[in-house]
């Protein structure tokens, strides 16, 4: 059965780690040993570190199958793994010698069976789990995976419960004792050659690629890495660099606008200050001139000196009233004008005359 790329095939991790709760020395019943529904994982009443012994008590395990078994803490003493030529049964009580053909074996434990003399030819090294060292455990009996094309064969179908995005579904695993490159057809019970890409199929096991598509033909192996065309990389790279530089330029533009605004404000401030300064000078000048020109106080020498010094326009000599700068409003008014350059050219600002202004 073909699994979609985004289908998760997992066996409930809850039951994967879960063992019984009885500790070493507690009472247990071997009659409770079983394979769990859906996952076919071995279960007993004893906890992960023990098995149910023959005298009805939990006993520490005598061997382990995994490099890193569940249920142990760091530093715990682990039972040994079995050496070559031996196996550790599901109960994990002790290592046993591999079993000859026709002996009883446990589900999916091909490794419990002794390999054939020509194991080098028959052994599956593809990692698909077709056999172990040329031997298989089918329907709990050891046999060799040596059946040839067109010869009768045995098949074992095991329905596992799997979970996909759409919920629970049944995943049937079908195993046979045909030699490599062949599969055991479930209906005819005869070994058939595995099919090439594009040929019609009804199950994954029929395809060389191990992938029977939903459309009913053999597809490329799911294990083949997916390659993308060069343009995909180009588009992604453009996207990355475009995004980076786009952000940089957007920030640059925004900040430039802000900078320009700030500069304009500072310029305006400078202009106002300058205008005030000029006004003050002018007022001082006017005041001096008017004081000097008072009758009886006249002193031509000083007058000359001041006028040389001041060197302002005629307006500077005008009566103070006429020159009184209407304070902020006048400046603002000036600033609102085109702002160009009377100042920059060093000319003095002339606030608009307000003849009727008689605040002084
Ligand atoms: C395979 O089986 C043969 C025969 O039983 C045995 O001699 C050999 O060591 C086994 N190979 C492996 C890798 O277990
Ligand atoms: C094939 O394997 C069976 C055991 O499963 C054995 O009895 C038989 O002799 C083997 N046949 C060949 C040709 O090796």
CSV table of C-alpha atoms and ligand atoms in Angstrom, one decimal:
chain,number,residue,atom,x,y,z
A,1,UNK,CA,0.0,0.0,0.0
A,2,UNK,CA,1.3,3.4,-1.0
A,3,UNK,CA,1.7,6.1,1.6
A,4,UNK,CA,1.4,9.7,0.7
A,5,UNK,CA,4.5,11.8,1.3
A,6,UNK,CA,2.8,13.6,4.1
A,7,UNK,CA,1.3,10.6,5.7
A,8,UNK,CA,2.8,9.8,9.1
A,9,UNK,CA,3.2,6.1,9.7
A,10,UNK,CA,3.7,5.9,13.4
A,11,UNK,CA,2.7,3.5,16.0
A,12,UNK,CA,1.3,5.2,19.0
A,13,UNK,CA,4.4,6.3,21.0
A,14,UNK,CA,2.3,5.8,24.1
A,15,UNK,CA,2.2,2.0,23.7
A,16,UNK,CA,5.8,2.0,22.2
A,17,UNK,CA,7.3,3.0,25.5
A,18,UNK,CA,4.7,1.5,27.7
A,19,UNK,CA,5.4,-1.8,29.4
A,20,UNK,CA,3.7,-3.4,32.4
A,21,UNK,CA,4.1,-1.8,35.8
A,22,UNK,CA,5.2,-4.8,37.9
A,23,UNK,CA,8.7,-4.4,39.3
A,24,UNK,CA,11.4,-7.0,39.7
A,25,UNK,CA,10.2,-9.6,42.3
A,26,UNK,CA,6.5,-8.7,41.9
A,27,UNK,CA,4.0,-11.4,40.9
A,28,UNK,CA,3.0,-11.7,37.2
A,29,UNK,CA,1.3,-14.1,34.9
A,30,UNK,CA,3.0,-15.4,31.7
A,31,UNK,CA,-0.6,-15.8,30.3
A,32,UNK,CA,-0.7,-12.1,30.1
A,33,UNK,CA,2.2,-11.9,27.6
A,34,UNK,CA,0.9,-10.7,24.3
A,35,UNK,CA,1.5,-8.7,21.2
A,36,UNK,CA,-0.4,-5.4,21.3
A,37,UNK,CA,-3.2,-4.8,18.9
A,38,UNK,CA,-2.2,-2.7,15.9
A,39,UNK,CA,1.5,-2.5,16.6
A,40,UNK,CA,2.3,-6.1,17.4
A,41,UNK,CA,4.7,-5.0,20.1
A,42,UNK,CA,5.4,-7.5,22.8
A,43,UNK,CA,3.8,-6.7,26.1
A,44,UNK,CA,4.0,-8.3,29.6
A,45,UNK,CA,2.9,-7.3,33.1
A,46,UNK,CA,6.5,-6.6,34.1
A,47,UNK,CA,8.2,-3.2,33.6
A,48,UNK,CA,10.7,-2.3,30.9
A,49,UNK,CA,13.6,-3.7,32.8
A,50,UNK,CA,12.2,-7.2,33.6
A,51,UNK,CA,10.3,-10.1,32.0
A,52,UNK,CA,7.8,-12.5,33.5
A,53,UNK,CA,9.7,-15.5,34.7
A,54,UNK,CA,8.5,-19.2,34.7
A,55,UNK,CA,7.8,-19.1,38.5
A,56,UNK,CA,5.3,-16.2,38.1
A,57,UNK,CA,7.6,-13.4,39.2
A,58,UNK,CA,9.2,-10.5,37.3
A,59,UNK,CA,12.9,-11.2,36.7
A,60,UNK,CA,15.6,-8.8,35.4
A,61,UNK,CA,16.0,-9.1,31.7
A,62,UNK,CA,18.9,-11.3,30.5
A,63,UNK,CA,19.5,-9.7,27.1
A,64,UNK,CA,18.5,-6.7,25.0
A,65,UNK,CA,17.7,-6.2,21.3
A,66,UNK,CA,18.2,-2.4,21.0
A,67,UNK,CA,21.4,-0.4,21.5
A,68,UNK,CA,19.4,2.1,23.5
A,69,UNK,CA,16.4,0.3,25.1
A,70,UNK,CA,13.5,2.1,26.6
A,71,UNK,CA,12.9,2.3,30.4
A,72,UNK,CA,16.5,2.7,31.6
A,73,UNK,CA,18.1,5.7,33.3
A,74,UNK,CA,21.5,7.0,32.4
A,75,UNK,CA,24.0,5.0,34.4
A,76,UNK,CA,21.7,1.9,34.7
A,77,UNK,CA,23.3,-1.4,33.9
A,78,UNK,CA,22.0,-2.7,30.6
A,79,UNK,CA,21.6,-6.4,29.8
A,80,UNK,CA,24.0,-7.6,27.0
A,81,UNK,CA,23.2,-7.8,23.3
A,82,UNK,CA,23.4,-11.3,21.9
A,83,UNK,CA,26.5,-12.4,19.9
A,84,UNK,CA,26.4,-13.6,16.3
A,85,UNK,CA,24.7,-17.0,15.9
A,86,UNK,CA,22.3,-16.2,18.8
A,87,UNK,CA,19.2,-14.0,19.2
A,88,UNK,CA,17.4,-12.3,22.0
A,89,UNK,CA,13.7,-13.3,22.0
A,90,UNK,CA,10.8,-10.7,22.4
A,91,UNK,CA,10.7,-11.5,26.2
A,92,UNK,CA,14.4,-10.6,26.4
A,93,UNK,CA,15.0,-13.3,29.0
A,94,UNK,CA,18.2,-14.8,27.6
A,95,UNK,CA,20.2,-15.3,24.4
A,96,UNK,CA,19.4,-18.4,22.4
A,97,UNK,CA,21.0,-20.1,19.5
A,98,UNK,CA,19.4,-19.4,16.1
A,99,UNK,CA,16.8,-22.0,15.1
A,100,UNK,CA,16.8,-24.4,12.2
A,101,UNK,CA,14.2,-24.5,9.4
A,102,UNK,CA,10.7,-25.4,10.6
A,103,UNK,CA,11.3,-24.3,14.2
A,104,UNK,CA,8.8,-22.0,15.8
A,105,UNK,CA,9.8,-18.3,15.7
A,106,UNK,CA,8.2,-15.0,16.7
A,107,UNK,CA,6.4,-12.6,14.4
A,108,UNK,CA,8.8,-10.7,12.2
A,109,UNK,CA,11.8,-12.2,13.9
A,110,UNK,CA,13.7,-13.5,10.8
A,111,UNK,CA,16.8,-13.1,12.8
A,112,UNK,CA,15.7,-16.0,15.0
A,113,UNK,CA,16.1,-18.4,12.1
A,114,UNK,CA,19.3,-20.0,10.9
A,115,UNK,CA,20.6,-18.9,7.5
A,116,UNK,CA,20.8,-21.1,4.5
A,117,UNK,CA,24.1,-22.4,3.2
A,118,UNK,CA,23.8,-20.1,0.2
A,119,UNK,CA,22.9,-17.1,2.5
A,120,UNK,CA,25.3,-14.9,0.6
A,121,UNK,CA,23.0,-15.1,-2.5
A,122,UNK,CA,19.7,-14.9,-0.7
A,123,UNK,CA,20.4,-12.3,2.0
A,124,UNK,CA,18.5,-9.0,1.5
A,125,UNK,CA,20.8,-6.1,1.9
A,126,UNK,CA,18.4,-3.5,0.6
A,127,UNK,CA,17.1,-2.6,4.1
A,128,UNK,CA,13.5,-3.4,3.1
A,129,UNK,CA,13.3,-6.2,5.6
A,130,UNK,CA,12.6,-8.9,3.0
A,131,UNK,CA,14.7,-11.5,5.0
A,132,UNK,CA,17.5,-11.7,7.4
A,133,UNK,CA,20.6,-13.5,6.2
A,134,UNK,CA,18.4,-15.4,3.7
A,135,UNK,CA,15.9,-16.7,6.3
A,136,UNK,CA,12.4,-15.6,7.1
A,137,UNK,CA,9.9,-16.3,9.9
A,138,UNK,CA,6.5,-16.7,8.2
A,139,UNK,CA,3.4,-17.7,10.1
A,140,UNK,CA,5.7,-18.4,13.1
A,141,UNK,CA,7.8,-21.0,11.2
A,142,UNK,CA,11.4,-20.6,10.2
A,143,UNK,CA,12.2,-21.1,6.5
A,144,UNK,CA,14.6,-19.9,3.8
A,145,UNK,CA,13.7,-17.2,1.3
A,146,UNK,CA,14.8,-19.4,-1.6
A,147,UNK,CA,11.6,-19.9,-3.8
A,148,UNK,CA,12.3,-19.2,-7.4
A,149,UNK,CA,10.2,-17.7,-10.3
A,150,UNK,CA,6.9,-19.5,-10.9
A,151,UNK,CA,7.4,-21.8,-7.9
A,152,UNK,CA,4.7,-22.0,-5.1
A,153,UNK,CA,5.4,-19.9,-2.1
A,154,UNK,CA,4.0,-18.9,1.3
A,155,UNK,CA,2.7,-15.5,2.2
A,156,UNK,CA,1.9,-13.8,5.5
A,157,UNK,CA,-0.2,-10.6,5.6
A,158,UNK,CA,-0.1,-8.6,8.8
A,159,UNK,CA,-2.5,-5.7,9.2
A,160,UNK,CA,-1.0,-2.8,11.2
A,161,UNK,CA,-2.9,0.2,12.4
A,162,UNK,CA,-1.3,3.3,11.0
A,163,UNK,CA,-2.2,7.0,11.5
A,164,UNK,CA,-2.3,9.5,8.7
A,165,UNK,CA,-3.6,13.1,8.3
A,166,UNK,CA,-7.0,11.6,7.7
A,167,UNK,CA,-6.9,9.5,10.9
A,168,UNK,CA,-6.5,5.8,11.4
A,169,UNK,CA,-6.0,3.4,8.5
A,170,UNK,CA,-4.9,-0.2,8.1
A,171,UNK,CA,-1.4,-0.8,6.6
A,172,UNK,CA,-1.1,-4.4,5.4
A,173,UNK,CA,2.4,-5.7,5.3
A,174,UNK,CA,2.7,-8.7,3.1
A,175,UNK,CA,5.8,-11.0,3.3
A,176,UNK,CA,6.8,-14.1,1.5
A,177,UNK,CA,9.6,-16.6,1.1
A,178,UNK,CA,10.5,-15.8,-2.5
A,179,UNK,CA,14.1,-15.1,-3.5
A,180,UNK,CA,15.3,-11.6,-4.1
A,181,UNK,CA,13.8,-9.8,-7.1
A,182,UNK,CA,10.6,-11.9,-6.7
A,183,UNK,CA,7.4,-11.5,-4.7
A,184,UNK,CA,4.8,-14.0,-3.6
A,185,UNK,CA,1.5,-13.2,-5.2
A,186,UNK,CA,-1.1,-13.5,-2.5
A,187,UNK,CA,-3.9,-14.8,-4.8
A,188,UNK,CA,-1.9,-17.4,-6.9
A,189,UNK,CA,0.7,-18.2,-4.2
A,190,UNK,CA,3.3,-18.2,-6.8
A,191,UNK,CA,6.6,-16.3,-7.0
A,192,UNK,CA,6.5,-13.5,-9.6
A,193,UNK,CA,9.1,-11.1,-10.9
A,194,UNK,CA,9.1,-7.6,-9.4
A,195,UNK,CA,7.8,-5.0,-11.8
A,196,UNK,CA,9.5,-2.0,-13.4
A,197,UNK,CA,8.5,1.6,-13.3
A,198,UNK,CA,5.2,2.3,-15.0
A,199,UNK,CA,3.9,-1.3,-14.9
A,200,UNK,CA,0.5,-1.9,-13.3
A,201,UNK,CA,0.5,-2.9,-9.6
A,202,UNK,CA,-1.8,-3.5,-6.7
A,203,UNK,CA,0.8,-3.4,-3.8
A,204,UNK,CA,4.1,-1.9,-3.0
A,205,UNK,CA,5.8,-5.3,-2.8
A,206,UNK,CA,5.1,-5.9,-6.5
A,207,UNK,CA,7.3,-3.0,-7.5
A,208,UNK,CA,11.1,-3.0,-7.7
A,209,UNK,CA,10.9,0.6,-6.5
A,210,UNK,CA,8.7,-0.6,-3.5
A,211,UNK,CA,6.3,2.2,-4.4
A,212,UNK,CA,2.9,1.4,-6.0
A,213,UNK,CA,1.3,4.7,-6.8
A,214,UNK,CA,-2.4,5.5,-6.1
A,215,UNK,CA,-2.8,5.5,-9.9
A,216,UNK,CA,-2.0,1.8,-9.9
A,217,UNK,CA,1.4,1.9,-11.5
A,218,UNK,CA,4.9,1.4,-10.1
A,219,UNK,CA,6.4,4.8,-9.3
A,220,UNK,CA,9.9,6.1,-8.4
A,221,UNK,CA,11.1,4.9,-5.0
A,222,UNK,CA,10.2,7.1,-2.1
A,223,UNK,CA,13.8,6.9,-1.0
A,224,UNK,CA,15.0,8.7,-4.0
A,225,UNK,CA,16.0,12.2,-3.1
A,226,UNK,CA,14.0,14.9,-4.8
A,227,UNK,CA,16.0,17.2,-7.1
A,228,UNK,CA,14.9,20.7,-8.0
A,229,UNK,CA,15.7,22.5,-11.3
A,230,UNK,CA,18.3,25.2,-11.4
A,231,UNK,CA,15.7,27.9,-11.9
A,232,UNK,CA,14.1,27.1,-8.5
A,233,UNK,CA,17.5,27.9,-6.8
A,234,UNK,CA,17.7,31.0,-8.9
A,235,UNK,CA,14.2,32.2,-7.9
A,236,UNK,CA,14.9,31.4,-4.2
A,237,UNK,CA,18.2,33.3,-4.3
A,238,UNK,CA,16.6,36.2,-6.1
A,239,UNK,CA,13.8,36.2,-3.5
A,240,UNK,CA,16.4,36.2,-0.6
A,241,UNK,CA,18.6,39.0,-2.1
A,242,UNK,CA,15.6,40.9,-3.4
A,243,UNK,CA,14.1,40.9,0.0
A,244,UNK,CA,17.3,42.0,1.7
A,245,UNK,CA,18.1,44.8,-0.7
A,246,UNK,CA,14.5,45.8,-1.0
A,247,UNK,CA,14.4,46.3,2.8
A,248,UNK,CA,17.6,48.2,2.8
A,249,UNK,CA,16.5,50.6,0.0
A,250,UNK,CA,13.1,51.1,1.5
A,251,UNK,CA,14.8,52.1,4.8
A,252,UNK,CA,17.2,54.3,3.0
A,253,UNK,CA,14.5,56.2,1.2
A,254,UNK,CA,12.4,56.7,4.3
A,255,UNK,CA,15.3,57.9,6.3
A,256,UNK,CA,16.4,60.2,3.5
A,257,UNK,CA,13.0,61.8,3.5
A,258,UNK,CA,13.2,62.3,7.3
A,259,UNK,CA,16.7,63.7,7.1
A,260,UNK,CA,15.6,66.2,4.5
A,261,UNK,CA,12.8,67.3,6.7
A,262,UNK,CA,15.1,67.7,9.7
A,263,UNK,CA,17.5,69.7,7.6
A,264,UNK,CA,14.8,72.0,6.4
A,265,UNK,CA,13.7,72.6,10.0
A,266,UNK,CA,17.2,73.4,11.0
A,267,UNK,CA,17.6,75.8,8.1
A,268,UNK,CA,14.3,77.5,9.0
A,269,UNK,CA,15.5,77.8,12.6
A,270,UNK,CA,18.7,79.4,11.5
A,271,UNK,CA,16.9,81.8,9.3
A,272,UNK,CA,14.7,82.9,12.1
A,273,UNK,CA,17.6,83.3,14.4
A,274,UNK,CA,19.4,85.3,11.8
A,275,UNK,CA,16.4,87.5,11.2
A,276,UNK,CA,16.1,88.2,14.9
A,277,UNK,CA,19.8,89.0,15.0
A,278,UNK,CA,19.6,91.4,12.1
A,279,UNK,CA,16.6,93.0,13.6
A,280,UNK,CA,18.3,93.6,16.9
A,281,UNK,CA,21.3,95.1,15.1
A,282,UNK,CA,19.1,97.3,13.1
A,283,UNK,CA,17.1,98.4,16.1
A,284,UNK,CA,20.3,99.3,18.0
A,285,UNK,CA,21.5,101.2,15.0
A,286,UNK,CA,18.3,103.1,14.7
A,287,UNK,CA,18.3,103.8,18.4
A,288,UNK,CA,21.8,105.2,18.2
A,289,UNK,CA,21.0,107.3,15.2
A,290,UNK,CA,18.0,108.8,16.8
A,291,UNK,CA,19.9,109.5,20.0
A,292,UNK,CA,22.7,111.2,18.2
A,293,UNK,CA,20.3,113.2,16.1
A,294,UNK,CA,18.6,114.7,19.1
A,295,UNK,CA,19.0,118.5,19.2
A,296,UNK,CA,21.9,119.6,21.4
A,297,UNK,CA,23.5,116.2,21.4
A,298,UNK,CA,24.7,116.5,17.9
A,299,UNK,CA,28.3,115.3,17.2
A,300,UNK,CA,29.2,115.0,13.6
A,301,UNK,CA,32.3,113.0,14.2
A,302,UNK,CA,30.5,110.3,16.1
A,303,UNK,CA,27.6,110.3,13.7
A,304,UNK,CA,30.0,109.7,10.9
A,305,UNK,CA,31.7,106.9,12.7
A,306,UNK,CA,28.4,105.1,13.4
A,307,UNK,CA,27.2,105.4,9.9
A,308,UNK,CA,30.4,104.0,8.6
A,309,UNK,CA,30.3,101.3,11.0
A,310,UNK,CA,26.7,100.3,10.6
A,311,UNK,CA,26.6,100.6,6.9
A,312,UNK,CA,23.1,99.5,6.7
A,313,UNK,CA,20.6,100.6,4.2
A,314,UNK,CA,18.6,103.8,4.4
A,315,UNK,CA,16.0,102.0,6.2
A,316,UNK,CA,18.3,101.5,9.1
A,317,UNK,CA,18.1,105.2,9.7
A,318,UNK,CA,14.4,105.2,9.6
A,319,UNK,CA,12.4,105.9,12.8
A,320,UNK,CA,12.2,103.0,15.1
A,321,UNK,CA,8.5,102.8,14.6
A,322,UNK,CA,8.7,102.1,10.9
A,323,UNK,CA,11.3,99.4,11.5
A,324,UNK,CA,9.8,97.6,14.3
A,325,UNK,CA,9.6,94.0,13.3
A,326,UNK,CA,6.2,92.5,13.9
A,327,UNK,CA,7.6,89.7,15.8
A,328,UNK,CA,7.0,86.1,14.9
A,329,UNK,CA,4.3,86.7,12.4
A,330,UNK,CA,6.5,88.7,10.2
A,331,UNK,CA,9.2,86.1,10.2
A,332,UNK,CA,6.8,83.3,9.5
A,333,UNK,CA,5.4,85.3,6.7
A,334,UNK,CA,8.9,85.6,5.3
A,335,UNK,CA,9.6,82.0,5.7
A,336,UNK,CA,6.5,81.0,3.9
A,337,UNK,CA,7.8,82.8,0.8
A,338,UNK,CA,9.8,80.9,-1.6
A,339,UNK,CA,12.6,80.6,0.9
A,340,UNK,CA,15.3,81.2,-1.6
A,341,UNK,CA,18.0,83.4,-0.9
A,342,UNK,CA,17.8,86.8,0.1
A,343,UNK,CA,19.6,85.6,3.1
A,344,UNK,CA,22.0,83.4,1.5
A,345,UNK,CA,23.1,86.3,-0.6
A,346,UNK,CA,23.7,88.2,2.7
A,347,UNK,CA,20.9,90.6,2.2
A,348,UNK,CA,18.9,91.6,5.2
A,349,UNK,CA,15.4,90.6,5.7
A,350,UNK,CA,12.8,93.3,5.3
A,351,UNK,CA,9.7,92.5,7.3
A,352,UNK,CA,6.6,93.9,5.7
A,353,UNK,CA,5.9,97.4,6.7
A,354,UNK,CA,3.0,97.9,9.0
A,355,UNK,CA,2.6,101.7,9.2
A,356,UNK,CA,-0.3,101.5,11.5
A,357,UNK,CA,1.4,99.3,14.0
A,358,UNK,CA,2.0,101.6,16.9
A,359,UNK,CA,2.8,99.2,19.6
A,360,UNK,CA,6.0,101.3,20.4
B,1,LIG,C1,24.3,-16.2,7.9
B,1,LIG,O1,24.0,-17.5,8.1
B,1,LIG,C2,25.1,-18.4,7.9
B,1,LIG,C3,24.6,-19.8,8.0
B,1,LIG,O2,23.9,-20.0,9.1
B,1,LIG,C4,26.2,-18.1,9.0
B,1,LIG,O3,27.3,-18.9,8.8
B,1,LIG,C5,26.5,-16.6,8.8
B,1,LIG,O4,27.4,-16.2,9.8
B,1,LIG,C6,25.3,-15.7,8.9
B,1,LIG,N1,25.7,-14.4,8.6
B,1,LIG,C7,25.3,-13.4,9.4
B,1,LIG,C8,25.8,-12.0,9.0
B,1,LIG,O5,24.7,-13.5,10.4
B,2,LIG,C1,14.7,-23.9,0.2
B,2,LIG,O1,14.4,-23.7,1.6
B,2,LIG,C2,13.8,-24.8,2.2
B,2,LIG,C3,13.5,-24.4,3.6
B,2,LIG,O2,12.7,-23.2,3.7
B,2,LIG,C4,14.6,-26.0,2.1
B,2,LIG,O3,14.0,-27.1,2.7
B,2,LIG,C5,14.9,-26.3,0.6
B,2,LIG,O4,15.8,-27.4,0.5
B,2,LIG,C6,15.5,-25.1,0.0
B,2,LIG,N1,15.6,-25.3,-1.5
B,2,LIG,C7,16.8,-25.1,-2.1
B,2,LIG,C8,16.8,-25.3,-3.6
B,2,LIG,O5,17.7,-24.6,-1.5
